[in-house]
PDB file of C-alpha atoms in Angstrom:
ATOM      1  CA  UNK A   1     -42.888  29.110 -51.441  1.00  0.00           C
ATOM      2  CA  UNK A   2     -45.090  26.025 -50.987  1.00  0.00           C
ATOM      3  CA  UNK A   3     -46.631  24.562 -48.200  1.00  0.00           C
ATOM      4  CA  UNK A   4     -44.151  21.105 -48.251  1.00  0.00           C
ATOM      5  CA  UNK A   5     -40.805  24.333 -48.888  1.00  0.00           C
ATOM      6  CA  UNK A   6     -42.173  26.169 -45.464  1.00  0.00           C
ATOM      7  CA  UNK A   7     -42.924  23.292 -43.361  1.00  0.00           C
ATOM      8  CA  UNK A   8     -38.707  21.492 -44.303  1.00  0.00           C
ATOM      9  CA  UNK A   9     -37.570  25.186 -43.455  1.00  0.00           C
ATOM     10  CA  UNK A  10     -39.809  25.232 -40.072  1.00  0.00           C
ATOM     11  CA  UNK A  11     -38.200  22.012 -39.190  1.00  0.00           C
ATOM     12  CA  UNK A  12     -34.915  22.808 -39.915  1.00  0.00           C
ATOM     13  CA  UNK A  13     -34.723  25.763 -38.464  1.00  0.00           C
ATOM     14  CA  UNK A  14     -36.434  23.863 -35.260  1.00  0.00           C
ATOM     15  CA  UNK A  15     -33.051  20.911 -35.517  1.00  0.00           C
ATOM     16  CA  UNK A  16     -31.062  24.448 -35.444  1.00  0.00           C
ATOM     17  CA  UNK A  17     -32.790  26.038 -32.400  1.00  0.00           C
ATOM     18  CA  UNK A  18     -33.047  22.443 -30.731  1.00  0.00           C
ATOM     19  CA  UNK A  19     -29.055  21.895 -31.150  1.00  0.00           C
ATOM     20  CA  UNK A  20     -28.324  25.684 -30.051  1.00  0.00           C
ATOM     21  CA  UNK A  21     -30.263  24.899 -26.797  1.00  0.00           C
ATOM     22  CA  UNK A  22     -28.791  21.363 -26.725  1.00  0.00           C
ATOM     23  CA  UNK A  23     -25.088  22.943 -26.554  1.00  0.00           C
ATOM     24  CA  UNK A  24     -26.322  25.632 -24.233  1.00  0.00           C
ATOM     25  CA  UNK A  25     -27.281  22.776 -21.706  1.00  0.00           C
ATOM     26  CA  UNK A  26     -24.601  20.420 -22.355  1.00  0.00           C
ATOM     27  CA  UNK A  27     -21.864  22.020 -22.694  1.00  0.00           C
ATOM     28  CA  UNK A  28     -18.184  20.365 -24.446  1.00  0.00           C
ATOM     29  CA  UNK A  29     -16.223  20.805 -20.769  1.00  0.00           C
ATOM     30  CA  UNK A  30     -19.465  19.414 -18.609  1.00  0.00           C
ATOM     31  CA  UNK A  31     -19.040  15.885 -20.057  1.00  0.00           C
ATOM     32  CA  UNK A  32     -16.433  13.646 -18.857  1.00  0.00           C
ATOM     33  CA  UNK A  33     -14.002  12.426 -21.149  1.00  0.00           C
ATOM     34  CA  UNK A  34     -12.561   9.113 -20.561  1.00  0.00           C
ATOM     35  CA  UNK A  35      -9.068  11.001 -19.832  1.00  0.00           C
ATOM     36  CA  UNK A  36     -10.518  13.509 -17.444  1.00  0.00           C
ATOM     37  CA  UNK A  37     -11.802   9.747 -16.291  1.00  0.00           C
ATOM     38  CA  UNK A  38      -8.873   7.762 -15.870  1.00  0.00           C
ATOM     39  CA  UNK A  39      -7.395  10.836 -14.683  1.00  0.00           C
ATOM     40  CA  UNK A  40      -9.413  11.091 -11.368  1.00  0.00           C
ATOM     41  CA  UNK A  41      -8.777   7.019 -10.838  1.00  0.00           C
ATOM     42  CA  UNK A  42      -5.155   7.822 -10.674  1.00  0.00           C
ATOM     43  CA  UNK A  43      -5.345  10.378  -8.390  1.00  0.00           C
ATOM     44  CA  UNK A  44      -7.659   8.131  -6.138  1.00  0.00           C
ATOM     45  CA  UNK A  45      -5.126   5.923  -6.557  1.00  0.00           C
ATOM     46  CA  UNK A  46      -2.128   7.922  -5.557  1.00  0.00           C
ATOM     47  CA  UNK A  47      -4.195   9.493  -2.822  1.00  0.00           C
ATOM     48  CA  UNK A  48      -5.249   5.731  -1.333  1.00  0.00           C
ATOM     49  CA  UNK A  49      -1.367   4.892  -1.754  1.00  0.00           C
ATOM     50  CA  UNK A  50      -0.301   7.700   0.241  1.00  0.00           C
ATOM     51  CA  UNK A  51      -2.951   7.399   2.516  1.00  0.00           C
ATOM     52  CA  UNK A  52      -1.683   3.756   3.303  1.00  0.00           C
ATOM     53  CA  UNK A  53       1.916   4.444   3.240  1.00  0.00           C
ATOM     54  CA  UNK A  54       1.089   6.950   5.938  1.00  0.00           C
ATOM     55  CA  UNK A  55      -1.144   4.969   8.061  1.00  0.00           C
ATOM     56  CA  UNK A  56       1.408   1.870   8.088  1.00  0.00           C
ATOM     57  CA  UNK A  57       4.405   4.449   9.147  1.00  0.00           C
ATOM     58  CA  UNK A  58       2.363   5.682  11.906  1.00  0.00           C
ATOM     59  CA  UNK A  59       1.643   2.250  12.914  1.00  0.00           C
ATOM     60  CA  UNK A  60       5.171   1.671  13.281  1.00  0.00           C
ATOM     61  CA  UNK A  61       6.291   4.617  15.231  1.00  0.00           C
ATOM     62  CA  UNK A  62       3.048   3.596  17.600  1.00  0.00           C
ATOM     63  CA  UNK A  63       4.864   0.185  18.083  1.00  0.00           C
ATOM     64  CA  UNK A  64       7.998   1.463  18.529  1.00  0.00           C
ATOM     65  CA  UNK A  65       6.606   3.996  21.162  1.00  0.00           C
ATOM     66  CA  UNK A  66       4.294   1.125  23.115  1.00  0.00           C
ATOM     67  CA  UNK A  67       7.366  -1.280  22.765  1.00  0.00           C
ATOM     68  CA  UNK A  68       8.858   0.571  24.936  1.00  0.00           C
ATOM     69  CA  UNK A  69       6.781   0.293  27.484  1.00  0.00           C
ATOM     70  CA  UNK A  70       5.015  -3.491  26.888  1.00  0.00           C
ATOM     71  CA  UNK A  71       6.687  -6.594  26.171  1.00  0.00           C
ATOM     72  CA  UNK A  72       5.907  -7.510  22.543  1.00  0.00           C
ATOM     73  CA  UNK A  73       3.283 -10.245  23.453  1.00  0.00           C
ATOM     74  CA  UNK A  74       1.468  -7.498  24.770  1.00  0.00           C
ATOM     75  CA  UNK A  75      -2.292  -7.029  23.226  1.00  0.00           C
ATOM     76  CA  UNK A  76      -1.600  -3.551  22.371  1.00  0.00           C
ATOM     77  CA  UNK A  77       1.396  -4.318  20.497  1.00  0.00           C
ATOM     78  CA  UNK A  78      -0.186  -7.334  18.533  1.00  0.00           C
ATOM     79  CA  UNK A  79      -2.941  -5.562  17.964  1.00  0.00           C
ATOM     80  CA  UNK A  80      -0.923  -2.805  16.206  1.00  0.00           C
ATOM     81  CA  UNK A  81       1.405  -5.435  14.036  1.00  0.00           C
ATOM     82  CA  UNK A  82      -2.051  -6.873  12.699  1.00  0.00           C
ATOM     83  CA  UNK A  83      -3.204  -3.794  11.503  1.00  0.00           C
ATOM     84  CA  UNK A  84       0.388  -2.683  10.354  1.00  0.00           C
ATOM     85  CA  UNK A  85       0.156  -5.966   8.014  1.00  0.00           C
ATOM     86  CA  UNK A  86      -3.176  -5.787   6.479  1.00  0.00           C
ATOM     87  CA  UNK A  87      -2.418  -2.529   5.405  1.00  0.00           C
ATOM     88  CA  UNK A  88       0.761  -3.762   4.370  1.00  0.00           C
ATOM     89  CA  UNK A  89      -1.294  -6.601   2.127  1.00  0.00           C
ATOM     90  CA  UNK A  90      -3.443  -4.038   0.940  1.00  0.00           C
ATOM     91  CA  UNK A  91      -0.522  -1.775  -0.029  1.00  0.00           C
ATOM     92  CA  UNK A  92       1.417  -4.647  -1.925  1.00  0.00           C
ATOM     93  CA  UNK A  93      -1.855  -5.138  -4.064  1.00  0.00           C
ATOM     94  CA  UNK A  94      -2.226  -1.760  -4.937  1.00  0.00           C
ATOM     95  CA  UNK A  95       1.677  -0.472  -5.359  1.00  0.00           C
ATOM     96  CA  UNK A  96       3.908  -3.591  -5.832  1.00  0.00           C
ATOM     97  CA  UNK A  97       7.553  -2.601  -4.424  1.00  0.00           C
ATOM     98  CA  UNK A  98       6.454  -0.292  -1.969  1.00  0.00           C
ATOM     99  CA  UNK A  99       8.396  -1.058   0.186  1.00  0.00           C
ATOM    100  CA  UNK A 100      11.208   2.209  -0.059  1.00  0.00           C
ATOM    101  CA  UNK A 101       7.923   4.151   0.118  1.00  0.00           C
ATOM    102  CA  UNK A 102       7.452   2.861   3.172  1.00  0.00           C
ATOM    103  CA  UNK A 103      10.771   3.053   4.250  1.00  0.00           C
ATOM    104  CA  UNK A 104      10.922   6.987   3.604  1.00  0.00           C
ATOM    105  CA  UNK A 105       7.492   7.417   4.903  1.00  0.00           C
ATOM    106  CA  UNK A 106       8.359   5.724   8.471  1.00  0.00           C
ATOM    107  CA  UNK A 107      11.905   7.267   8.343  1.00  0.00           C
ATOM    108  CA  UNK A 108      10.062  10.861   8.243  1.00  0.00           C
ATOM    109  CA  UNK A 109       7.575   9.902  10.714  1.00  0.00           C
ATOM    110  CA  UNK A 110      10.217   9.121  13.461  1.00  0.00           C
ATOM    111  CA  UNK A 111      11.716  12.175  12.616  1.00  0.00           C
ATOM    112  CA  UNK A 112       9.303  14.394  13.540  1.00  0.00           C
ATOM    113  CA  UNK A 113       8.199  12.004  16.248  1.00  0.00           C
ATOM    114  CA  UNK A 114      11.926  12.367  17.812  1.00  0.00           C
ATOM    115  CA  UNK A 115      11.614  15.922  17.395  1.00  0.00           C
ATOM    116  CA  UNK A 116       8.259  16.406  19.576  1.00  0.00           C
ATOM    117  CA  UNK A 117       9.721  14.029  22.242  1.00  0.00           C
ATOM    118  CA  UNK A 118      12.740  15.858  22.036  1.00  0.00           C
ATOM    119  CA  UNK A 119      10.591  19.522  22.915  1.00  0.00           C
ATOM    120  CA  UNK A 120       8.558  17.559  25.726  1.00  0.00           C
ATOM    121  CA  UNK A 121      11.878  16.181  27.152  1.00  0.00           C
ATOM    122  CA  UNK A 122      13.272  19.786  27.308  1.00  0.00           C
ATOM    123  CA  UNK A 123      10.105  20.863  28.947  1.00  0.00           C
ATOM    124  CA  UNK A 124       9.911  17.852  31.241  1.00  0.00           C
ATOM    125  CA  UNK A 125      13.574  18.126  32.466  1.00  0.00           C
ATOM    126  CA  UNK A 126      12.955  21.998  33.812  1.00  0.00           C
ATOM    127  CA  UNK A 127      10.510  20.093  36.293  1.00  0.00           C
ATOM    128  CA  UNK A 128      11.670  16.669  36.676  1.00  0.00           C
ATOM    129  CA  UNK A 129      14.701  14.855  37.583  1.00  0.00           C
ATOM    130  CA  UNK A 130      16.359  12.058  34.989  1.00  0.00           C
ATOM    131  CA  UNK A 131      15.515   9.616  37.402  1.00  0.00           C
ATOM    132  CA  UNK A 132      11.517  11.035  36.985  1.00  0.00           C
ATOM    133  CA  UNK A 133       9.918   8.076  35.062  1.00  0.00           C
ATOM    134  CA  UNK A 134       8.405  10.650  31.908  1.00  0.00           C
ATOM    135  CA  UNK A 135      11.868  11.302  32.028  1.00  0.00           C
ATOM    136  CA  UNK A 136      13.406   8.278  31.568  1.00  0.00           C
ATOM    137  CA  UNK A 137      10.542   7.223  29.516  1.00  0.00           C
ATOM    138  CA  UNK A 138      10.975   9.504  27.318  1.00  0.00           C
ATOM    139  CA  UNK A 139      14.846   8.970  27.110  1.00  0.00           C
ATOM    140  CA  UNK A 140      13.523   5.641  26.282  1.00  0.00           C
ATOM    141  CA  UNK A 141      11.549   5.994  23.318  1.00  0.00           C
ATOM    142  CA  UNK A 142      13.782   8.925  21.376  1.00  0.00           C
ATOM    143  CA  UNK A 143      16.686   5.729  21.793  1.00  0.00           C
ATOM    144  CA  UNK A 144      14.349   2.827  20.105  1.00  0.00           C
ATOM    145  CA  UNK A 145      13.326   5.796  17.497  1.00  0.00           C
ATOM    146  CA  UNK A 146      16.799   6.751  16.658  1.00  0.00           C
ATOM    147  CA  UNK A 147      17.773   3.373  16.703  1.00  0.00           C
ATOM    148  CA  UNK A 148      14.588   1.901  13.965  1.00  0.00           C
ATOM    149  CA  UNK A 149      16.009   5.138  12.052  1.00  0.00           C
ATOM    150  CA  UNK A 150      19.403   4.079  11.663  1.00  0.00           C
ATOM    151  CA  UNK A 151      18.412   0.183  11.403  1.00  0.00           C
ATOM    152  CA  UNK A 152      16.208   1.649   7.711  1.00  0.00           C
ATOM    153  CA  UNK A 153      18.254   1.707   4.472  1.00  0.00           C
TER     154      UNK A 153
END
């Protein structure tokens, strides 16, 4: 074997060694594909629609609760309805027709909102009377919940 035979053999079997080591490093399942890609900006996606959907249902329930107890020009209340629209905006321009999304996300919210008032109002009438303002208060706000509930589609 020459000189120019020994010195293509070093070399190639340096491009072996090099692309053994290359794999070794950089693994196939390391590199992103543009699936695994678009896969995690759906997620994000679904997570920041969710995340909205939630936020503006809790929102609501919050108004319904301080409505009872403030007249709607109250600052608490506008306050509220400001922030329960932007995130409405925000929601239309990420999930166009939302809105049943909403609707079951604020109908399961007052649910489980009537069902903790409904626990503190057992608890609260074994030391109060029903003329006891938590009492009444509290009478109060499971009405205007079970009333928003039946007023949803």
């Amino acid at each position: 074997m020459n000189l120019k035979q020994s010195l293509i053999l070093a070399y190639g079997m340096t491009l072996v060694s090099a692309g053994a080591i290359a794999t070794v490093q950089f693994p196939k399942h390391s590199v992103p594909t543009l699936a695994a890609a678009a896969h995690h900006e759906e997620s994000l996606h679904h997570a920041t629609v969710t995340a909205l959907i939630d936020e503006i249902a809790q929102i609501e329930v919050e108004r319904l609760l301080e409505g009872v107890k403030f007249q709607q020009e109250h600052p608490a209340l506008t306050t509220l309805q400001k922030q329960q629209a932007q995130l409405e905006k925000r929601l239309a321009q990420l999930q166009p027709g939302g809105k049943k999304l909403i609707e079951t996300a604020i109908a399961r919210t007052i649910e489980g909102q009537i069902a903790d008032l409904e626990v503190q109002y057992a608890k609260d009438q074994a030391n109060f009377t029903e003329d006891h303002p938590a009492i009444q208060l509290q009478t109060s706000q499971i009405q205007a919940l079970q009333q928003r509930l039946r007023a949803l589609p």
